[in-house]
XYZ file of C-alpha atoms in Angstrom:
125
model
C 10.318 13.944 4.516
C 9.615 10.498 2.380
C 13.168 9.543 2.417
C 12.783 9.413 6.494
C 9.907 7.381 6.199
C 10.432 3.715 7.339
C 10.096 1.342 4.363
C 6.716 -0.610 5.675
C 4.913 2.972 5.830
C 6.166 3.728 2.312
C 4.909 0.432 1.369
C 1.090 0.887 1.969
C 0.919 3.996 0.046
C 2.547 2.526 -3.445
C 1.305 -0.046 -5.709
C 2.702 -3.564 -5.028
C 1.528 -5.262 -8.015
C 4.014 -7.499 -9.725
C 3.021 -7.736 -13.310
C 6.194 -6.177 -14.558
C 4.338 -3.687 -17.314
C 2.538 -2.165 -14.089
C 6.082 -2.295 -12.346
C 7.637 -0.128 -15.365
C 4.185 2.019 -15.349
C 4.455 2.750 -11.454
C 8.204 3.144 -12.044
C 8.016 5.940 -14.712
C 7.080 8.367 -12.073
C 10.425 8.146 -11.006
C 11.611 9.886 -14.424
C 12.459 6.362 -15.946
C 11.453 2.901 -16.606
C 14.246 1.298 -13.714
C 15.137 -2.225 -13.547
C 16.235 -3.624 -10.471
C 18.762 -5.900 -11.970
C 20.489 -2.888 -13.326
C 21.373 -1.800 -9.432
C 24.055 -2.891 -8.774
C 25.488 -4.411 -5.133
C 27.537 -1.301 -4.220
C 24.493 0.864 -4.485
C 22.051 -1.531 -2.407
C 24.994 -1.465 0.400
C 25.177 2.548 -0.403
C 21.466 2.269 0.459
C 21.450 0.314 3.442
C 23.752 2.511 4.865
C 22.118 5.708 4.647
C 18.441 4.340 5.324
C 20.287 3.233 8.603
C 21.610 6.224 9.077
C 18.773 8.468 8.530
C 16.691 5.945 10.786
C 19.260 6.461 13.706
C 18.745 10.608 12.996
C 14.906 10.541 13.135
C 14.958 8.380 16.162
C 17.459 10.137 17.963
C 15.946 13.407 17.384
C 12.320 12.619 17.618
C 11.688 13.671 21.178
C 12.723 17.265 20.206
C 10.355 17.392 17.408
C 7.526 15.950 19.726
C 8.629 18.203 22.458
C 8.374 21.578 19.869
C 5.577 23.419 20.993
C 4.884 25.769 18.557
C 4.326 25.091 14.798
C 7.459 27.585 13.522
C 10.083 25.109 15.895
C 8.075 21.640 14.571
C 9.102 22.668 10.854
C 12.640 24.358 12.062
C 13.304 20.770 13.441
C 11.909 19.093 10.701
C 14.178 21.338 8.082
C 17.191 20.617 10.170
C 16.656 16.792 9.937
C 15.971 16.494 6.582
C 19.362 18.794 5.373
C 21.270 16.190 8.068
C 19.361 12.938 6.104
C 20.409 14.646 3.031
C 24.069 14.880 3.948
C 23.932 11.632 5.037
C 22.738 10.421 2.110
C 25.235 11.915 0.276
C 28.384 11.216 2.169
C 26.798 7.189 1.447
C 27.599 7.899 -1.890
C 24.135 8.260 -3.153
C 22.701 11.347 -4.826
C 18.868 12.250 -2.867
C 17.219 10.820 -6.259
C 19.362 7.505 -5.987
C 18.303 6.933 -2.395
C 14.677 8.030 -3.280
C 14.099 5.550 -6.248
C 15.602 2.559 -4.279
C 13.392 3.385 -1.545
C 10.225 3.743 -3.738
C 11.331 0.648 -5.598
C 11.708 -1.745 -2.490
C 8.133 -1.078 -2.022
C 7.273 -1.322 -5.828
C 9.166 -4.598 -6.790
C 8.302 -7.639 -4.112
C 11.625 -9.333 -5.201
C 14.097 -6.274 -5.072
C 12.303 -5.509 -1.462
C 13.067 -8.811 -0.143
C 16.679 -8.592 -1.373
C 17.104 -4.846 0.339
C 15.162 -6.345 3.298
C 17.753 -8.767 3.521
C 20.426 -6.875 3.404
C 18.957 -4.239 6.106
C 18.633 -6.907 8.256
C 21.822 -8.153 8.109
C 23.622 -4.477 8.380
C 21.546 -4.395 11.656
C 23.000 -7.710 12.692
């Protein structure tokens, strides 16, 4: 469940170095060498919109998955939420590996998280 995970957890498990040959290096996992400048405005607002989205799932569901008491209804919750953050993500406009790549690269490239950071935090607004 990574794409459910909020961006500040995300962050302290990736590299955050900001040489920008180590940026394409940790990038290339992804299945390319991205540049941020390349995203355009429409998919950073696609983003926003589905991170918010699948943040407002977790949250509102999270008492059932803490309340589960057996291991079997833990994962049948936890299957359930990710297919509804999935169709989320998708009626945003974004495929899963869109939404995934922004998400890793907010925590990847200091200046493109700032400028998604922004943006969350004025969709919240």
């Amino acid at each position: 469940m990574i794409w459910l995970v909020p961006l500040s957890t995300i962050a302290a498990e990736l590299p955050t170095s900001t040489n920008q040959t180590n940026i394409e290096t940790e990038t290339s996992w992804l299945g390319q060498n991205l540049d941020t400048d390349d995203i355009s405005a429409e998919k950073i607002s696609q983003f926003v919109q589905a991170y918010l989205q699948v943040l407002s799932l977790i949250e509102q569901r999270e008492n059932e998955l803490q309340g589960a008491e057996l291991e079997s209804e833990s994962q049948q919750i936890q299957q359930e939420i990710e297919a509804q953050a999935v169709e989320l993500i998708q009626a945003s406009g974004l495929t899963l590996q869109e939404y995934l790549q922004i998400l890793s690269l907010t925590n990847i490239v200091p200046e493109f998280g700032e400028r998604v950071a922004a943006q969350l935090q004025e969709a919240s607004n």
